[in-house]
CSV table of N, CA and C in Angstrom, one decimal:
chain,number,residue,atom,x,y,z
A,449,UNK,N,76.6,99.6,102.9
A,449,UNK,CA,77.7,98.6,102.9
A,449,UNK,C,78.9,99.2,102.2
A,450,UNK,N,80.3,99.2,102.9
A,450,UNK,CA,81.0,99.3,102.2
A,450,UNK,C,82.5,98.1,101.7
A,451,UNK,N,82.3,97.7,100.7
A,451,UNK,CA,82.9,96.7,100.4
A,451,UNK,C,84.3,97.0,99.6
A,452,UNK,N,85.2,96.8,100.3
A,452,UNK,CA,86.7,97.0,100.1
A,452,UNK,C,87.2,96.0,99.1
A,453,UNK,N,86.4,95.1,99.1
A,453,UNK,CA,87.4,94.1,97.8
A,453,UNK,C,88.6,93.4,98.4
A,454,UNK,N,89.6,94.1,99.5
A,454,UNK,CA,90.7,93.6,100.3
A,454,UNK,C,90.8,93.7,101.6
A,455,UNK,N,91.3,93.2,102.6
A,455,UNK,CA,91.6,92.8,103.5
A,455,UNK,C,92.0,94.4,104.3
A,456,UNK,N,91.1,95.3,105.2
A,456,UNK,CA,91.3,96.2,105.5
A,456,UNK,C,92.7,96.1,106.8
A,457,UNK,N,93.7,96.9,107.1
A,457,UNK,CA,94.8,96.8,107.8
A,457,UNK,C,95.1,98.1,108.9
A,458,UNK,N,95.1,97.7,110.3
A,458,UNK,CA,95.0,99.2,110.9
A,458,UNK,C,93.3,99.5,111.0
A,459,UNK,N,93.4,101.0,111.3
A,459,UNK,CA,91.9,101.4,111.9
A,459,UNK,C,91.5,102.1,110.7
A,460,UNK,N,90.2,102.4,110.3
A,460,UNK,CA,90.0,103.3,108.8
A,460,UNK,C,89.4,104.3,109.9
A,461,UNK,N,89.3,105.8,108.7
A,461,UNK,CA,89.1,106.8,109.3
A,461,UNK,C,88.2,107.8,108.6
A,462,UNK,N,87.3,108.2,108.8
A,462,UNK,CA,86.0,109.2,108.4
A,462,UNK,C,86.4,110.4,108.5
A,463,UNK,N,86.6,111.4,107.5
A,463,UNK,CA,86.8,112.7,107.9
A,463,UNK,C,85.4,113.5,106.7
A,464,UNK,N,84.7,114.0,107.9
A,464,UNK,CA,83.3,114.4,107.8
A,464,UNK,C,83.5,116.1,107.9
A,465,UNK,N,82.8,116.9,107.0
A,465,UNK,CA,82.6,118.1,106.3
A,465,UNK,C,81.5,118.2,107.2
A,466,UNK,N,81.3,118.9,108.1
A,466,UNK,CA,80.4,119.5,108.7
A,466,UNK,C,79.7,120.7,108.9
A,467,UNK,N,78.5,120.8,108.2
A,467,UNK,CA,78.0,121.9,108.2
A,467,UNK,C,77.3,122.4,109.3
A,468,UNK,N,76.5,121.4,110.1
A,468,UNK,CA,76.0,121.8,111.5
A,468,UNK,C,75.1,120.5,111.6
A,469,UNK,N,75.4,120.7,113.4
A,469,UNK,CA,74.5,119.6,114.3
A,469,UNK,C,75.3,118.3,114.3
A,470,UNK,N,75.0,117.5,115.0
A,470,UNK,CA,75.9,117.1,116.2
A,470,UNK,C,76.0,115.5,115.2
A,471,UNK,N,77.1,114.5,115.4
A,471,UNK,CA,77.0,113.2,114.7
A,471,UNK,C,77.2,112.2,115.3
A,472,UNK,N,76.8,110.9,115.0
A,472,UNK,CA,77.1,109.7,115.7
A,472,UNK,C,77.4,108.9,114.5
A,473,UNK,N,78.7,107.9,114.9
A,473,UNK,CA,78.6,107.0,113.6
A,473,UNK,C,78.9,105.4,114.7
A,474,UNK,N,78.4,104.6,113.8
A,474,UNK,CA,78.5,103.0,114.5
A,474,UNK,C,79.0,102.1,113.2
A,475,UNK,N,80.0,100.9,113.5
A,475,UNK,CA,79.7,99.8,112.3
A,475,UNK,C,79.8,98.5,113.0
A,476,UNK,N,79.6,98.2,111.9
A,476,UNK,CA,78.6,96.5,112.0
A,476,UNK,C,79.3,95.6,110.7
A,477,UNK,N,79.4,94.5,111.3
A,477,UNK,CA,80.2,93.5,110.5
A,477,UNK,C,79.1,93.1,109.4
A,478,UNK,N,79.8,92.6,108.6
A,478,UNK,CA,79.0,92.4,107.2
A,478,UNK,C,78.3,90.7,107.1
A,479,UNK,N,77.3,90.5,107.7
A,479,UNK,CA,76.6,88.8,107.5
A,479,UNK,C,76.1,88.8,106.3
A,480,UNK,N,76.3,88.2,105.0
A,480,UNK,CA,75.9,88.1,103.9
A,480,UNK,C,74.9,88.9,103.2
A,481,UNK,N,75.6,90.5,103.8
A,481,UNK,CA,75.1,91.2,102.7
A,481,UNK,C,74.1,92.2,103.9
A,482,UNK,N,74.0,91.6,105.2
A,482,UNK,CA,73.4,92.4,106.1
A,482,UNK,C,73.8,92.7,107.2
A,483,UNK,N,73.4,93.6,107.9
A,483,UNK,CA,74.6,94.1,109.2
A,483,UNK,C,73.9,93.3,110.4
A,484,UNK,N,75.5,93.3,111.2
A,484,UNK,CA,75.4,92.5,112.4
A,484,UNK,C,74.9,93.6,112.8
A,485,UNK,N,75.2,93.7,114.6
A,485,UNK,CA,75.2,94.3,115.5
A,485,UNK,C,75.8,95.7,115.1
A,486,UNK,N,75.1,96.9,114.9
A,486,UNK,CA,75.9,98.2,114.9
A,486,UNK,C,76.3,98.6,116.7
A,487,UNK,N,78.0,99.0,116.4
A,487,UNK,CA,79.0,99.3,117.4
A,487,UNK,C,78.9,101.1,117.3
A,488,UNK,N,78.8,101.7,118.3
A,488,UNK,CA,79.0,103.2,118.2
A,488,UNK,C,81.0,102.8,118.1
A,489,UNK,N,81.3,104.1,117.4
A,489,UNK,CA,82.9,104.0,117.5
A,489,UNK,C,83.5,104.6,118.8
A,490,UNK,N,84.6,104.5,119.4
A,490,UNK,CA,85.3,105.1,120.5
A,490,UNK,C,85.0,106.4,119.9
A,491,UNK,N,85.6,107.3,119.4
A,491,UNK,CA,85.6,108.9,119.1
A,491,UNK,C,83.8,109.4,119.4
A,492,UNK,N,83.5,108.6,119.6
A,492,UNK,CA,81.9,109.1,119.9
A,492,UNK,C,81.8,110.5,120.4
A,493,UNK,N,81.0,111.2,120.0
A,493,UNK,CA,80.9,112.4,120.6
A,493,UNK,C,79.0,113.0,121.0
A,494,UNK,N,79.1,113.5,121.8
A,494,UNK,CA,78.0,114.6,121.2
A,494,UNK,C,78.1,115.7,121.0
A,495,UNK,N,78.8,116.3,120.2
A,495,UNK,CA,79.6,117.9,120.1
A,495,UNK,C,78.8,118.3,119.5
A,496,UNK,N,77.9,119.1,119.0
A,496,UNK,CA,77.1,119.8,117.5
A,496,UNK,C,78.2,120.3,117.2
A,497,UNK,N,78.4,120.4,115.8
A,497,UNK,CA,79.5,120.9,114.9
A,497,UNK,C,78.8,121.9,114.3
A,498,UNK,N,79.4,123.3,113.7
A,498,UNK,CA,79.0,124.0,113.1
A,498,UNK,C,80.6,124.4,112.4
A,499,UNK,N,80.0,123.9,110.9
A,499,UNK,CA,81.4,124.4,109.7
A,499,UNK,C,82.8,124.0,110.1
A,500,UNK,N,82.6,122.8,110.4
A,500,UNK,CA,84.0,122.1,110.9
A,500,UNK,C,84.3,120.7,110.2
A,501,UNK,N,85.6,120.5,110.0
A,501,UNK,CA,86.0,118.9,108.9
A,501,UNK,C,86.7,118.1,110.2
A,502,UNK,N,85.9,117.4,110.6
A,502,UNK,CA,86.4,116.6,112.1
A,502,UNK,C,86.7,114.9,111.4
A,503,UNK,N,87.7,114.4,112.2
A,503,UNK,CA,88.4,113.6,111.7
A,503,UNK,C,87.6,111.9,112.7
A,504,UNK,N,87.5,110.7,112.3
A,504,UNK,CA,87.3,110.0,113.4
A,504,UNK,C,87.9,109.0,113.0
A,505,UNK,N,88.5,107.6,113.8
A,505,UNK,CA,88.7,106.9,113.8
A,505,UNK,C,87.5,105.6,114.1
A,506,UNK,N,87.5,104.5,112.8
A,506,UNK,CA,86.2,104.3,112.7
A,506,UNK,C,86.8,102.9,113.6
A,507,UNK,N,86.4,102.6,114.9
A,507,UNK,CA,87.1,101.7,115.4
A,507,UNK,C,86.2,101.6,117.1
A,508,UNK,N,85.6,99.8,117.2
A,508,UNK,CA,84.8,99.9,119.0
A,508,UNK,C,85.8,98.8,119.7
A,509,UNK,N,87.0,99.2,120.0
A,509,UNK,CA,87.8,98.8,121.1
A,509,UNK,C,87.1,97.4,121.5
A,510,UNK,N,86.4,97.4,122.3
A,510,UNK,CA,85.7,96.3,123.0
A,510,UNK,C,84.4,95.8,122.8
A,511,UNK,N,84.1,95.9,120.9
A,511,UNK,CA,83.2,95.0,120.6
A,511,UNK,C,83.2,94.8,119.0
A,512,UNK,N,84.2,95.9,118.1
A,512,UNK,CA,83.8,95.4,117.2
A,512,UNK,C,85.3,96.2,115.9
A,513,UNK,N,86.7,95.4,115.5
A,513,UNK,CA,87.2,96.0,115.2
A,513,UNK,C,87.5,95.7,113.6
A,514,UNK,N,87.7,96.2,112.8
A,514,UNK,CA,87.5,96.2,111.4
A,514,UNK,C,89.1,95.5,110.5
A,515,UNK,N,89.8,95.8,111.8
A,515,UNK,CA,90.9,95.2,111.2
A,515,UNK,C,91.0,93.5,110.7
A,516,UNK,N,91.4,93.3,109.2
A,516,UNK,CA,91.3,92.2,108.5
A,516,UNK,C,89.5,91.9,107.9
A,517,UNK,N,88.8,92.8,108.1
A,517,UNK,CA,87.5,92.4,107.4
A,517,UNK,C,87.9,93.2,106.1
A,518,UNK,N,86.8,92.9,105.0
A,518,UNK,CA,87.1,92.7,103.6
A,518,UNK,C,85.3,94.2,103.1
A,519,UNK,N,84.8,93.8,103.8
A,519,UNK,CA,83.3,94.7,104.2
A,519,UNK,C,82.9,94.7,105.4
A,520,UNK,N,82.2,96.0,105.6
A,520,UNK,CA,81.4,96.4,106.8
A,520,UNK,C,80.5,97.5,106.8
A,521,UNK,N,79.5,97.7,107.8
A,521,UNK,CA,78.4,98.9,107.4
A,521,UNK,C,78.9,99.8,108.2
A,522,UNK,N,78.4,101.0,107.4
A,522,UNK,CA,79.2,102.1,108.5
A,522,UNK,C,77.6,102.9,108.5
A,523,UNK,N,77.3,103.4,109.5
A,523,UNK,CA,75.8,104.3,109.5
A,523,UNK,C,76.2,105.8,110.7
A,524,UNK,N,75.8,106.6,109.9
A,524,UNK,CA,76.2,108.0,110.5
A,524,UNK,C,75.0,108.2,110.8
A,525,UNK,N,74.8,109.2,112.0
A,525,UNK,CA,73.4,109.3,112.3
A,525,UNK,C,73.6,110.3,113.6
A,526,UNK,N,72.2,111.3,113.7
A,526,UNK,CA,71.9,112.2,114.8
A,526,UNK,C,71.3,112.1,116.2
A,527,UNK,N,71.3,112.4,117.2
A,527,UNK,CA,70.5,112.6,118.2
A,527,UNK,C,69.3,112.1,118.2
A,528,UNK,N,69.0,112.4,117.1
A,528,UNK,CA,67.0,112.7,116.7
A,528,UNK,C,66.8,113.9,117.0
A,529,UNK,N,67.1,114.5,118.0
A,529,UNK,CA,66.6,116.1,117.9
A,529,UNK,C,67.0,117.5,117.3
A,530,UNK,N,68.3,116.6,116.8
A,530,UNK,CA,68.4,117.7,115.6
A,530,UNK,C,68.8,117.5,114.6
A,531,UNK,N,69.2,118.6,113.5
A,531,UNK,CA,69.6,117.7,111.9
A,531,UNK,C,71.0,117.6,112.0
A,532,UNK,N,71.6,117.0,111.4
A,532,UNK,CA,72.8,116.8,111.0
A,532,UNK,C,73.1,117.4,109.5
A,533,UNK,N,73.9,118.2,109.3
A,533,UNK,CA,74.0,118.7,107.7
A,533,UNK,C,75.6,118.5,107.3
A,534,UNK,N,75.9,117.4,106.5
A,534,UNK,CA,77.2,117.3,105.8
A,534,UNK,C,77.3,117.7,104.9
A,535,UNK,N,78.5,118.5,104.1
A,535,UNK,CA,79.0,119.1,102.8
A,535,UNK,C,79.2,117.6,102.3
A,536,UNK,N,80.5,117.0,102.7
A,536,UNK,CA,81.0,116.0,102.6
A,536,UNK,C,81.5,114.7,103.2
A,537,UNK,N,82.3,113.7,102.9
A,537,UNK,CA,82.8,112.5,103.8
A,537,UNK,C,83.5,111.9,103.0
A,538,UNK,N,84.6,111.7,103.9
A,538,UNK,CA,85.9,111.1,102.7
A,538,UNK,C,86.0,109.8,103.6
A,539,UNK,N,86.2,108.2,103.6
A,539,UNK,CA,86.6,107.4,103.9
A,539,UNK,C,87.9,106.8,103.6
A,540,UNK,N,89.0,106.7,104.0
A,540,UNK,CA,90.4,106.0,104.2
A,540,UNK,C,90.9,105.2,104.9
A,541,UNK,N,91.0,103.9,104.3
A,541,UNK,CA,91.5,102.8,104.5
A,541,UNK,C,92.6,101.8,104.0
A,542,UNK,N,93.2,101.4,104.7
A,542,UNK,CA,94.4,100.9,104.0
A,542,UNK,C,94.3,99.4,104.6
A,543,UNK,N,94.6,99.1,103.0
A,543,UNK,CA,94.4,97.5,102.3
A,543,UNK,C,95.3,96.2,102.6
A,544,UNK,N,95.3,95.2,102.6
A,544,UNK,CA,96.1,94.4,101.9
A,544,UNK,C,95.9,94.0,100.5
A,545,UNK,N,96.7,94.4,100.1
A,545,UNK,CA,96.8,93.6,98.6
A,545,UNK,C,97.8,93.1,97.8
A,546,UNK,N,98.2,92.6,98.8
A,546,UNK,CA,99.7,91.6,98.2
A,546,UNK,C,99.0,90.5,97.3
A,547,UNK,N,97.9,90.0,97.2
A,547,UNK,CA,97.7,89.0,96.6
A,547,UNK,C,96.7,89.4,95.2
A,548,UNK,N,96.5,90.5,94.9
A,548,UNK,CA,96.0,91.4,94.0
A,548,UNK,C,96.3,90.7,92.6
A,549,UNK,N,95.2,90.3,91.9
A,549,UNK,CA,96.2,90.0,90.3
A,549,UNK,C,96.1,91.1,89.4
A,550,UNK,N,97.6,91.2,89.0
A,550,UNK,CA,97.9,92.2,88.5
A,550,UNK,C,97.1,92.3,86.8
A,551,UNK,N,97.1,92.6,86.1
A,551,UNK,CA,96.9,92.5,84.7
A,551,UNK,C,98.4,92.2,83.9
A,552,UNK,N,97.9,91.2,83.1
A,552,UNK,CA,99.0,90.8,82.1
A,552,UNK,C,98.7,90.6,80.4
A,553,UNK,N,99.6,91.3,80.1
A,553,UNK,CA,98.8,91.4,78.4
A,553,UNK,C,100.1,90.9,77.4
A,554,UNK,N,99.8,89.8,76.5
A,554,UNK,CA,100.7,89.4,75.8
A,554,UNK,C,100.0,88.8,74.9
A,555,UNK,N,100.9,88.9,73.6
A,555,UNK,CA,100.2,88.8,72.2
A,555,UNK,C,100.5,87.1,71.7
A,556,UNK,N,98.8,87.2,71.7
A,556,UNK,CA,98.8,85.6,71.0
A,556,UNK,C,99.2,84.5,72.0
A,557,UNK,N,99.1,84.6,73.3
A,557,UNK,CA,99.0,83.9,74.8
A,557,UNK,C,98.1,84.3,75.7
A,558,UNK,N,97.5,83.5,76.5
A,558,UNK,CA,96.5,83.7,77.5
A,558,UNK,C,96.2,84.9,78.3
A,559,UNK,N,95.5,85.6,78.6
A,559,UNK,CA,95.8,87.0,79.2
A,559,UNK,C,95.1,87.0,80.3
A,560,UNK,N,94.9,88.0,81.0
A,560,UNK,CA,94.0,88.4,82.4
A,560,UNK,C,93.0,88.7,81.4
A,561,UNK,N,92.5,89.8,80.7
A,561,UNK,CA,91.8,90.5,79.8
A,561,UNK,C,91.3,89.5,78.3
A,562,UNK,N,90.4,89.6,78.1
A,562,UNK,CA,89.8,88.8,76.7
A,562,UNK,C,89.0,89.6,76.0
A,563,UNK,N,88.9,89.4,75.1
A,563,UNK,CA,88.1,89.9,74.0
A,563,UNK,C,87.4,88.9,73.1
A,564,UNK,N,86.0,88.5,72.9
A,564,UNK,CA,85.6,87.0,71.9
A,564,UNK,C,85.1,87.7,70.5
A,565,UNK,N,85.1,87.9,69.4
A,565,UNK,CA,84.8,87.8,68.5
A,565,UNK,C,84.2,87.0,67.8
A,566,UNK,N,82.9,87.0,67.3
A,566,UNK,CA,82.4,85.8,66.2
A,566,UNK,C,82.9,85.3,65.0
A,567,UNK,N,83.4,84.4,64.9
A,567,UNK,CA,84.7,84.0,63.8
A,567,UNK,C,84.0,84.1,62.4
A,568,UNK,N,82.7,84.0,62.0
A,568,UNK,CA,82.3,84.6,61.0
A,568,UNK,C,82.2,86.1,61.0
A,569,UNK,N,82.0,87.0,61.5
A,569,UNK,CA,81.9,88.3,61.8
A,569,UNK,C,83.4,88.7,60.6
A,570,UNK,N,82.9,90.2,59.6
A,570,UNK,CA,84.1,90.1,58.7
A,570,UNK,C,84.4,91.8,59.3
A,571,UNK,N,83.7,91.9,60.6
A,571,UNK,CA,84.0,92.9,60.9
A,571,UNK,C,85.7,93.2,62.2
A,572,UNK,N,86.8,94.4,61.7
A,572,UNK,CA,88.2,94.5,62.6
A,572,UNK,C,87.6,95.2,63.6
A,573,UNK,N,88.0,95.0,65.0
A,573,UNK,CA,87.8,95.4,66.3
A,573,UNK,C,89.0,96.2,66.8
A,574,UNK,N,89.3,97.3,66.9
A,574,UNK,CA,90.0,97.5,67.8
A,574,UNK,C,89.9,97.6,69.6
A,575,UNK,N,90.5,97.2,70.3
A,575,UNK,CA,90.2,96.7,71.6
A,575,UNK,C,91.1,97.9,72.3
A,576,UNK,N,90.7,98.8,73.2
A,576,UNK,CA,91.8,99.8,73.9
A,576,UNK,C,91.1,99.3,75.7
A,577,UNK,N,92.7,98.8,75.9
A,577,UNK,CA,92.5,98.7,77.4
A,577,UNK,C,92.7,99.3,78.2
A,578,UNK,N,92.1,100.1,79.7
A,578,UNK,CA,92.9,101.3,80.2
A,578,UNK,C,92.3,101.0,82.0
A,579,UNK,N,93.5,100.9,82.4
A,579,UNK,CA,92.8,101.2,83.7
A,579,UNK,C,94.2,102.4,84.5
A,580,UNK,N,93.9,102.3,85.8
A,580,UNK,CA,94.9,103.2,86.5
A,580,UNK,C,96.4,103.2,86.0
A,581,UNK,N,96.8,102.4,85.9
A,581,UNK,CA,98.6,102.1,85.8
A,581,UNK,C,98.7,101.8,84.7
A,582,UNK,N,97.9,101.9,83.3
A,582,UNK,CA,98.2,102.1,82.0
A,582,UNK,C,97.2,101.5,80.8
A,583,UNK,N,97.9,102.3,79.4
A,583,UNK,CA,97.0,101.7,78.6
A,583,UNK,C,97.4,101.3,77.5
A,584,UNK,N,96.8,100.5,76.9
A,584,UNK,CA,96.9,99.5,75.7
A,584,UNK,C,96.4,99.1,74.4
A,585,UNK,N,97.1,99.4,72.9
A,585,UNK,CA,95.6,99.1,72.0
A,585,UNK,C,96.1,97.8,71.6
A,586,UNK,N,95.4,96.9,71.5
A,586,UNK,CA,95.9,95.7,71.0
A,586,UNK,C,94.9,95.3,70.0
């Protein structure tokens, strides 16, 4: 399952580290946590690869397209008659997230972030907050 958290936009794209033997990849919309119908993607191939970083477009034209879902299953898989050997696999997808809440931090007013303390507790806490776009000791 891979779950985006946002509203995916456009086609997402698999770029697979190939060490040898041939790939197939399909996705499948996400029913509460279990996959629909798996779609092989247009870029289908049956090439065997040997030590090649091949790019795909994870996308079935005429059954199953990813644009605006939020999750979906993605399953990579062989022939059966031979192995498939990946180094790696990088997945890229681009979001919506205009409606994203941001983090807001202000002293002695409501915050996105909380911290509870037991009001008998005679013990001081320092709290350090940190994510991507910055950090804070309050």
């Amino acid at each position: 399952l891979v779950d985006c958290k946002y509203p995916i936009t456009g086609i997402p794209t698999l770029k697979l580290d190939i060490r040898s033997g041939p790939v197939k990849i399909a996705i499948a919309d996400d029913i509460g946590g279990a996959p629909g119908t798996y779609y092989d993607i247009d870029d289908l191939t049956t090439t065997s690869y040997s030590s090649e970083t091949v790019t795909f477009l994870l996308d079935s034209l005429n059954n199953y397209r990813l644009k605006g879902e939020t999750s979906f299953f993605l399953k990579i898989y062989t022939d059966g008659a031979t192995a498939l050997v990946l180094n790696s696999l990088e997945l890229d997808t681009d979001l919506v997230t205009i409606d994203t809440l941001l983090p807001k931090i202000y002293h002695g007013v409501p915050n996105t972030f909380r911290a509870d303390q037991n009001a008998d507790s005679s013990l001081n806490a320092t709290v350090t907050l940190s994510y991507r776009d910055g950090h804070w000791v309050i």
